CSV table of C-alpha atoms and ligand atoms in Angstrom, one decimal:
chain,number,residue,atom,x,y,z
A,1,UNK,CA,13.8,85.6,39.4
A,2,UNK,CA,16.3,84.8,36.8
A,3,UNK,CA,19.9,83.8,37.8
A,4,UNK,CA,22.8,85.9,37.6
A,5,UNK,CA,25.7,87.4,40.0
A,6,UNK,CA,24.4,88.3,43.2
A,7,UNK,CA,21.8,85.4,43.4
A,8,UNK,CA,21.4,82.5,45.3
A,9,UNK,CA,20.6,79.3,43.3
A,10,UNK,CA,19.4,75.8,44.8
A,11,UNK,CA,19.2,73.0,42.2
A,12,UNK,CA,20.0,69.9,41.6
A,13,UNK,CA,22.0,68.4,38.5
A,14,UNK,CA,23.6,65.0,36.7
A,15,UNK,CA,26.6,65.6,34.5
A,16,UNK,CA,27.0,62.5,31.8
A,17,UNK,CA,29.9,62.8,29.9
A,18,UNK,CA,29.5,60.0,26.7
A,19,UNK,CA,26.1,59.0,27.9
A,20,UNK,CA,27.6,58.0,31.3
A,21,UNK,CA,26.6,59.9,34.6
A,22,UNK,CA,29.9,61.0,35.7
A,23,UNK,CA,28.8,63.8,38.8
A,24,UNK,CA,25.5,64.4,40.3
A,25,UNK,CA,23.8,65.6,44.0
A,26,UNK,CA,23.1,63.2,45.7
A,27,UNK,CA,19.7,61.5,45.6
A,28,UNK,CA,17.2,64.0,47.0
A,29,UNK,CA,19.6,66.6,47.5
A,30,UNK,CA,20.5,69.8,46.3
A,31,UNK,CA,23.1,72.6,46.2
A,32,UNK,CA,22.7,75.8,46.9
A,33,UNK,CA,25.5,78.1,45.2
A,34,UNK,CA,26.1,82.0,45.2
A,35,UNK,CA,26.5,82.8,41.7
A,36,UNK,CA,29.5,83.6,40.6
A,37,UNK,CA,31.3,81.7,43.7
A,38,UNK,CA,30.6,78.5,42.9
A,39,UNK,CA,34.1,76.8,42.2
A,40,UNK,CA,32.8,73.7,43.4
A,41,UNK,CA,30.6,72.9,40.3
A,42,UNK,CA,32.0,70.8,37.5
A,43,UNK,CA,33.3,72.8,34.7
A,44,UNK,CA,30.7,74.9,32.9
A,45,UNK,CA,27.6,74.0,34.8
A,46,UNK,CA,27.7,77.4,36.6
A,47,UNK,CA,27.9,80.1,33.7
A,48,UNK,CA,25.2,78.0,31.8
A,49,UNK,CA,22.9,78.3,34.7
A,50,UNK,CA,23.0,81.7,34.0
A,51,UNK,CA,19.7,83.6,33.0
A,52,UNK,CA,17.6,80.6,33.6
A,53,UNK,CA,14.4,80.6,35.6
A,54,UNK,CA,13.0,78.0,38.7
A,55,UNK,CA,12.2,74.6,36.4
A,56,UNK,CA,14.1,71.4,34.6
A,57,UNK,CA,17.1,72.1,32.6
A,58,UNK,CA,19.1,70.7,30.4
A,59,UNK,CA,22.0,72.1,28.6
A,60,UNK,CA,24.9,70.8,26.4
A,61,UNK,CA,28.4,72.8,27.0
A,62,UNK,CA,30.6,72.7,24.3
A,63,UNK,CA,34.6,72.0,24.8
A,64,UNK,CA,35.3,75.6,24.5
A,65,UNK,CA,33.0,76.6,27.2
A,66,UNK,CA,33.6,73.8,29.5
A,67,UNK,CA,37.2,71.9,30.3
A,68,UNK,CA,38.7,73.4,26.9
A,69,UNK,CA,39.9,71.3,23.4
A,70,UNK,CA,41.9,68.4,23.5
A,71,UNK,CA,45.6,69.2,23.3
A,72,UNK,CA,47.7,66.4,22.2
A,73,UNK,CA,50.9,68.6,23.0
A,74,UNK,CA,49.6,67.4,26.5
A,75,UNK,CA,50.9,64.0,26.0
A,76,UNK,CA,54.0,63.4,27.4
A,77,UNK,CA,56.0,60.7,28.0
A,78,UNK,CA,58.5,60.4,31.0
A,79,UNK,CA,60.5,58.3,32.6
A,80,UNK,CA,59.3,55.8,35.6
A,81,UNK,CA,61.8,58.2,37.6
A,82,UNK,CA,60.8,61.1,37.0
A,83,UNK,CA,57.4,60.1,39.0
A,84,UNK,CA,56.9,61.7,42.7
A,85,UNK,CA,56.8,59.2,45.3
A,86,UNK,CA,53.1,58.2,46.5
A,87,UNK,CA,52.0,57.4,42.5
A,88,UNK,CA,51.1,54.2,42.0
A,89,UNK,CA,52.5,53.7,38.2
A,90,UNK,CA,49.8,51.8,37.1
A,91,UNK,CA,47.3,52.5,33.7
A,92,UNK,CA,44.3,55.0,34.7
A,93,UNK,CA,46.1,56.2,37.6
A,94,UNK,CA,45.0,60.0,38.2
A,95,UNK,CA,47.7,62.5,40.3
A,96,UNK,CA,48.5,66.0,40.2
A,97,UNK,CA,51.4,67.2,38.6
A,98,UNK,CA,53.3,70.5,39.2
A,99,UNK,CA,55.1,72.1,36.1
A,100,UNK,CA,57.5,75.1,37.8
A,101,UNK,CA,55.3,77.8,38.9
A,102,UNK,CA,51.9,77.1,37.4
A,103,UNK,CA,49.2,75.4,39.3
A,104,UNK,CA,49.0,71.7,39.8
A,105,UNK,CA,47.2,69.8,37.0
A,106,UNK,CA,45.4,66.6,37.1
A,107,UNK,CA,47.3,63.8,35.1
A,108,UNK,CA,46.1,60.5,34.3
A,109,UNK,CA,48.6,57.6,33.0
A,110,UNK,CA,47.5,56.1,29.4
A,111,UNK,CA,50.3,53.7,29.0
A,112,UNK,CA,53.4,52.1,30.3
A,113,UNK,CA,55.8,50.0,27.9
A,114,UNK,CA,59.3,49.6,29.5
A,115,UNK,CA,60.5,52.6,31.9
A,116,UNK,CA,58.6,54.9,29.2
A,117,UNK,CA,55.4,56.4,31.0
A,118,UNK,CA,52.7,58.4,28.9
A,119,UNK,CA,50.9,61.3,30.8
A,120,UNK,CA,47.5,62.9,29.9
A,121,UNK,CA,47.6,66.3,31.2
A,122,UNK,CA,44.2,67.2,29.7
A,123,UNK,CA,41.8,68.3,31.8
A,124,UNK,CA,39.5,65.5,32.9
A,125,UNK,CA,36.8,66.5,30.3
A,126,UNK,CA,38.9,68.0,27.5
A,127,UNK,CA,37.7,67.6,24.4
A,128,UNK,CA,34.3,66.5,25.5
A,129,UNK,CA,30.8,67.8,25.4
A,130,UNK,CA,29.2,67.9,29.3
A,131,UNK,CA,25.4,67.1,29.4
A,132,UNK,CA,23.9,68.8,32.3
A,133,UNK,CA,20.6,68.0,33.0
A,134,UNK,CA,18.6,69.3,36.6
A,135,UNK,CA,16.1,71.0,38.4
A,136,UNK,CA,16.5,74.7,39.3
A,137,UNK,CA,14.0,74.6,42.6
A,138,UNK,CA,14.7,79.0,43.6
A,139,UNK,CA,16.6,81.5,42.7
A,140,UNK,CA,16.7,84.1,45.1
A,141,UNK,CA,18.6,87.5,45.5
A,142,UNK,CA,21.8,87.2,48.0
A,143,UNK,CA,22.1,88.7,51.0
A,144,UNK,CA,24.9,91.8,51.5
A,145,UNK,CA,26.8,89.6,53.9
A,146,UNK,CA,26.3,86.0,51.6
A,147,UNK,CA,27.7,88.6,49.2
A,148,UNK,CA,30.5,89.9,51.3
A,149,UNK,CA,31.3,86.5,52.8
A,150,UNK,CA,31.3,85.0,49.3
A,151,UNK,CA,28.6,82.1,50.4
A,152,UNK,CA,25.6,81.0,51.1
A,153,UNK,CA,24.2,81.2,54.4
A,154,UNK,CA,21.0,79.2,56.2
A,155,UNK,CA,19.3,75.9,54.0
A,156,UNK,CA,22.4,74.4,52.0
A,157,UNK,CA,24.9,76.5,53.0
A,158,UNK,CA,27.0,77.5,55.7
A,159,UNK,CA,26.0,78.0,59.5
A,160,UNK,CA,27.6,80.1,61.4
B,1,LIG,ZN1,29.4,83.5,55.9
């Protein structure tokens, strides 16, 4: 059975990101995801499952298809005031940030020269191409109520 909505996949997967293995299952482990409900899976892994068999995999996601381009209007810089309390203003720090309405982003600090802070508000992975490479082990078609539920039920999924 091939994957698409309405199916229920188990497999396994490693994300490297510039040859580095930055998310995987855990050893001897794998996920089981309703398709097209998975908002658990790292960006892009999910939509380039689809139409793929039971077998190994191994798929390259472009920028534009995974966390998006790099925007450099996404570097700000701000003041060590204008930081919520709870951040540690340290380099490589990672928070969420809230601008007005929108929903929160993840933010990473780059640099720090006198009060001046500088802000990545890229995604994580902007920019960069995600390697996935896994083992699809079924595919199999969803139940009406993992459907109407919106998960999976029994092996990998929830009980109840
Ligand atoms: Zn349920």
């Amino acid at each position: 059975m091939e994957v698409r909505p309405g199916t229920v996949v188990t497999f396994e997967y490693a994300l490297r990101v510039d040859e580095r293995v930055e998310d995987s299952t855990p050893e001897g482990e794998s996920v089981a995801i309703l398709y097209g409900h998975a908002s658990v899976l790292p960006p892009g892994l999910e939509s380039a499952l689809l139409g793929r068999t039971s077998g190994p995999f191994r798929i390259g996601v472009p920028p534009e298809r995974a966390a998006g381009v790099y925007d450099p209007g996404k570097v700000v810089t701000v003041g060590r005031g204008d930081f919520p309390t709870g951040v540690a203003l340290e380099v490589g720090e990672e928070f969420h940030a809230r601008d007005g309405d929108s929903a929160p982003v993840s933010a990473r600090i780059t640099a720090i020269e006198g009060d001046r802070v500088t802000v990545d508000t890229n995604p994580e992975y902007a920019g960069k191409v995600l390697e996935y490479e896994g083992v699809i082990h079924s595919v199999r078609g969803a139940t009406p109520e993992e459907i109407e539920h919106g998960h999976v039920h029994g092996e990998g999924g929830v009980a109840h």
